[in-house]
mmCIF file of C-alpha atoms in Angstrom:
data_model
loop_
_atom_site.group_PDB
_atom_site.id
_atom_site.type_symbol
_atom_site.label_atom_id
_atom_site.label_comp_id
_atom_site.label_asym_id
_atom_site.label_seq_id
_atom_site.Cartn_x
_atom_site.Cartn_y
_atom_site.Cartn_z
ATOM 1 C CA MET A 1 -58.993 16.959 50.163
ATOM 2 C CA TRP A 2 -62.380 18.359 51.132
ATOM 3 C CA ASP A 3 -63.400 21.101 53.555
ATOM 4 C CA THR A 4 -66.398 20.046 55.639
ATOM 5 C CA VAL A 5 -69.002 22.056 57.523
ATOM 6 C CA ALA A 6 -71.702 20.533 59.732
ATOM 7 C CA THR A 7 -74.766 22.558 60.692
ATOM 8 C CA VAL A 8 -77.748 21.998 62.959
ATOM 9 C CA ASP A 9 -80.750 24.220 62.258
ATOM 10 C CA GLY A 10 -78.499 26.472 60.142
ATOM 11 C CA LYS A 11 -75.904 26.967 62.914
ATOM 12 C CA VAL A 12 -72.347 25.805 62.245
ATOM 13 C CA THR A 13 -71.377 23.115 64.761
ATOM 14 C CA MET A 14 -68.204 21.787 63.115
ATOM 15 C CA ARG A 15 -65.638 22.760 60.513
ATOM 16 C CA GLY A 16 -63.060 20.256 59.389
ATOM 17 C CA TRP A 17 -61.754 18.211 56.500
ATOM 18 C CA ALA A 18 -62.153 14.834 54.834
ATOM 19 C CA SER A 19 -59.891 12.925 52.477
ATOM 20 C CA PHE A 20 -60.532 9.936 50.242
ATOM 21 C CA ALA A 21 -57.676 7.760 48.969
ATOM 22 C CA TRP A 22 -57.535 4.439 47.147
ATOM 23 C CA ALA A 23 -55.752 1.568 48.898
ATOM 24 C CA ASP A 24 -54.546 -1.814 47.625
ATOM 25 C CA ASP A 25 -54.430 -0.798 43.956
ATOM 26 C CA GLY A 26 -57.989 0.541 44.033
ATOM 27 C CA GLU A 27 -59.583 -2.393 45.835
ATOM 28 C CA PHE A 28 -60.645 -0.235 48.785
ATOM 29 C CA LEU A 29 -61.352 3.436 49.398
ATOM 30 C CA VAL A 30 -60.193 4.944 52.710
ATOM 31 C CA GLN A 31 -61.954 8.009 54.083
ATOM 32 C CA ARG A 32 -60.355 9.982 56.903
ATOM 33 C CA ALA A 33 -61.960 12.983 58.574
ATOM 34 C CA ASP A 34 -61.114 15.344 61.394
ATOM 35 C CA ALA A 35 -62.495 18.546 62.879
ATOM 36 C CA ASP A 36 -60.944 21.900 63.565
ATOM 37 C CA PRO A 37 -60.927 22.988 67.232
ATOM 38 C CA PRO A 38 -64.510 23.951 68.144
ATOM 39 C CA ALA A 39 -65.600 27.576 68.148
ATOM 40 C CA ASP A 40 -66.379 29.129 71.535
ATOM 41 C CA ASP A 41 -70.128 29.025 70.840
ATOM 42 C CA THR A 42 -70.222 25.359 69.763
ATOM 43 C CA PRO A 43 -72.897 23.524 71.774
ATOM 44 C CA ARG A 44 -71.397 21.493 74.633
ATOM 45 C CA GLU A 45 -73.344 18.384 73.509
ATOM 46 C CA TRP A 46 -71.674 18.499 70.093
ATOM 47 C CA ILE A 47 -68.192 18.802 71.614
ATOM 48 C CA GLU A 48 -68.779 15.975 74.114
ATOM 49 C CA ASN A 49 -70.103 13.619 71.418
ATOM 50 C CA SER A 50 -67.634 14.538 68.682
ATOM 51 C CA PRO A 51 -66.368 11.410 66.909
ATOM 52 C CA PHE A 52 -63.271 13.007 65.369
ATOM 53 C CA PRO A 53 -60.934 11.841 64.061
ATOM 54 C CA THR A 54 -62.688 9.114 62.046
ATOM 55 C CA THR A 55 -61.557 6.482 59.559
ATOM 56 C CA SER A 56 -63.709 4.464 57.158
ATOM 57 C CA VAL A 57 -62.724 1.707 54.751
ATOM 58 C CA ILE A 58 -65.099 1.217 51.814
ATOM 59 C CA GLY A 59 -65.273 -1.919 49.672
ATOM 60 C CA TYR A 60 -67.585 -3.178 46.925
ATOM 61 C CA ASP A 61 -69.491 -6.462 46.722
ATOM 62 C CA ASP A 62 -69.764 -7.382 43.043
ATOM 63 C CA GLY A 63 -72.532 -9.881 43.842
ATOM 64 C CA SER A 64 -74.950 -7.532 45.606
ATOM 65 C CA LYS A 65 -73.690 -4.390 43.831
ATOM 66 C CA ILE A 66 -73.561 -2.672 47.229
ATOM 67 C CA PHE A 67 -70.652 -1.015 48.981
ATOM 68 C CA THR A 68 -69.862 -1.746 52.623
ATOM 69 C CA MET A 69 -68.310 0.919 54.803
ATOM 70 C CA LEU A 70 -66.429 -0.044 57.975
ATOM 71 C CA TYR A 71 -66.360 2.982 60.285
ATOM 72 C CA SER A 72 -64.262 3.755 63.362
ATOM 73 C CA ASP A 73 -63.722 6.844 65.477
ATOM 74 C CA HIS A 74 -61.678 8.119 68.414
ATOM 75 C CA ARG A 75 -64.399 7.132 70.919
ATOM 76 C CA GLY A 76 -63.864 3.471 70.039
ATOM 77 C CA VAL A 77 -67.119 3.287 68.065
ATOM 78 C CA LEU A 78 -67.066 0.631 65.309
ATOM 79 C CA ARG A 79 -69.935 0.394 62.806
ATOM 80 C CA VAL A 80 -70.810 -1.290 59.518
ATOM 81 C CA TYR A 81 -72.830 0.666 56.962
ATOM 82 C CA GLY A 82 -74.288 -0.105 53.557
ATOM 83 C CA MET A 83 -73.549 2.435 50.850
ATOM 84 C CA ASP A 84 -74.379 3.149 47.227
ATOM 85 C CA VAL A 85 -73.860 5.853 44.641
ATOM 86 C CA ASP A 86 -76.452 6.279 41.901
ATOM 87 C CA GLY A 87 -75.624 9.106 39.509
ATOM 88 C CA SER A 88 -75.349 12.207 41.661
ATOM 89 C CA THR A 89 -76.925 10.650 44.776
ATOM 90 C CA TRP A 90 -74.735 9.116 47.494
ATOM 91 C CA ARG A 91 -76.461 7.115 50.245
ATOM 92 C CA ILE A 92 -75.188 5.469 53.428
ATOM 93 C CA TRP A 93 -77.370 3.516 55.868
ATOM 94 C CA ARG A 94 -77.252 1.432 58.997
ATOM 95 C CA ALA A 95 -80.041 -0.578 60.601
ATOM 96 C CA ALA A 96 -79.268 -1.142 64.273
ATOM 97 C CA GLU A 97 -81.696 -1.655 67.110
ATOM 98 C CA GLY A 98 -82.275 1.643 68.876
ATOM 99 C CA PHE A 99 -79.987 3.696 66.618
ATOM 100 C CA ASN A 100 -80.677 3.509 62.886
ATOM 101 C CA GLN A 101 -78.850 5.994 60.690
ATOM 102 C CA ARG A 102 -78.996 7.172 57.104
ATOM 103 C CA PHE A 103 -77.070 9.696 55.040
ATOM 104 C CA THR A 104 -78.272 11.223 51.788
ATOM 105 C CA ALA A 105 -76.071 13.419 49.620
ATOM 106 C CA SER A 106 -76.345 15.262 46.343
ATOM 107 C CA ILE A 107 -73.114 15.543 44.359
ATOM 108 C CA ALA A 108 -72.792 18.741 42.291
ATOM 109 C CA PRO A 109 -72.464 18.244 38.507
ATOM 110 C CA ASP A 110 -68.884 19.585 38.580
ATOM 111 C CA GLY A 111 -67.976 17.220 41.468
ATOM 112 C CA LYS A 112 -66.667 20.065 43.620
ATOM 113 C CA ARG A 113 -69.441 20.167 46.238
ATOM 114 C CA ILE A 114 -71.523 17.617 48.088
ATOM 115 C CA ASP A 115 -74.589 18.660 50.091
ATOM 116 C CA ALA A 116 -75.665 16.000 52.567
ATOM 117 C CA TYR A 117 -77.607 15.308 55.720
ATOM 118 C CA TRP A 118 -77.607 12.584 58.361
ATOM 119 C CA GLU A 119 -80.826 11.281 59.899
ATOM 120 C CA MET A 120 -81.426 8.973 62.840
ATOM 121 C CA SER A 121 -84.260 6.784 64.050
ATOM 122 C CA LYS A 122 -84.816 4.712 67.171
ATOM 123 C CA ASP A 123 -87.317 2.381 65.490
ATOM 124 C CA GLY A 124 -86.346 2.534 61.795
ATOM 125 C CA LEU A 125 -89.724 4.084 60.964
ATOM 126 C CA LYS A 126 -89.789 7.627 62.345
ATOM 127 C CA TRP A 127 -86.734 9.584 61.185
ATOM 128 C CA SER A 128 -85.380 12.936 62.342
ATOM 129 C CA LYS A 129 -82.576 15.016 60.923
ATOM 130 C CA ASP A 130 -79.370 14.847 62.930
ATOM 131 C CA PHE A 131 -77.337 17.439 61.009
ATOM 132 C CA ASP A 132 -76.502 18.823 57.573
ATOM 133 C CA LEU A 133 -73.026 18.315 56.140
ATOM 134 C CA THR A 134 -71.353 20.077 53.217
ATOM 135 C CA TYR A 135 -68.177 18.903 51.501
ATOM 136 C CA THR A 136 -66.328 21.432 49.315
ATOM 137 C CA ARG A 137 -63.304 20.315 47.303
ATOM 138 C CA ASN A 138 -60.315 22.501 48.122
#
């Protein structure tokens, strides 16, 4: 289990948790995440657009050497992402007209902390940071 904290411009916008568990004898990895109730000073926009709870199922393509992540959330959003892990760098990406996304994370050497950020782009060329996300193993 992991504690998660999302920040925008250094301000905490979400605290929650994430879990990762193998399914089907290690064929797939299932990620589940949820958020604690929002603090009183959480921006209204963040509360209204909160995806939690979320579920993702991750599988590996031995031909392309790329992972695929199927994502779903309580809003009914369904997305397909590409994913890879190279050493201590974890990346997730999605190319979709009008709403491209990418996630870049650095995994601590001891494996107990992951520092990440999500970015978004309308055109796939000009990117802006959406939020920072920290995972801490509890």
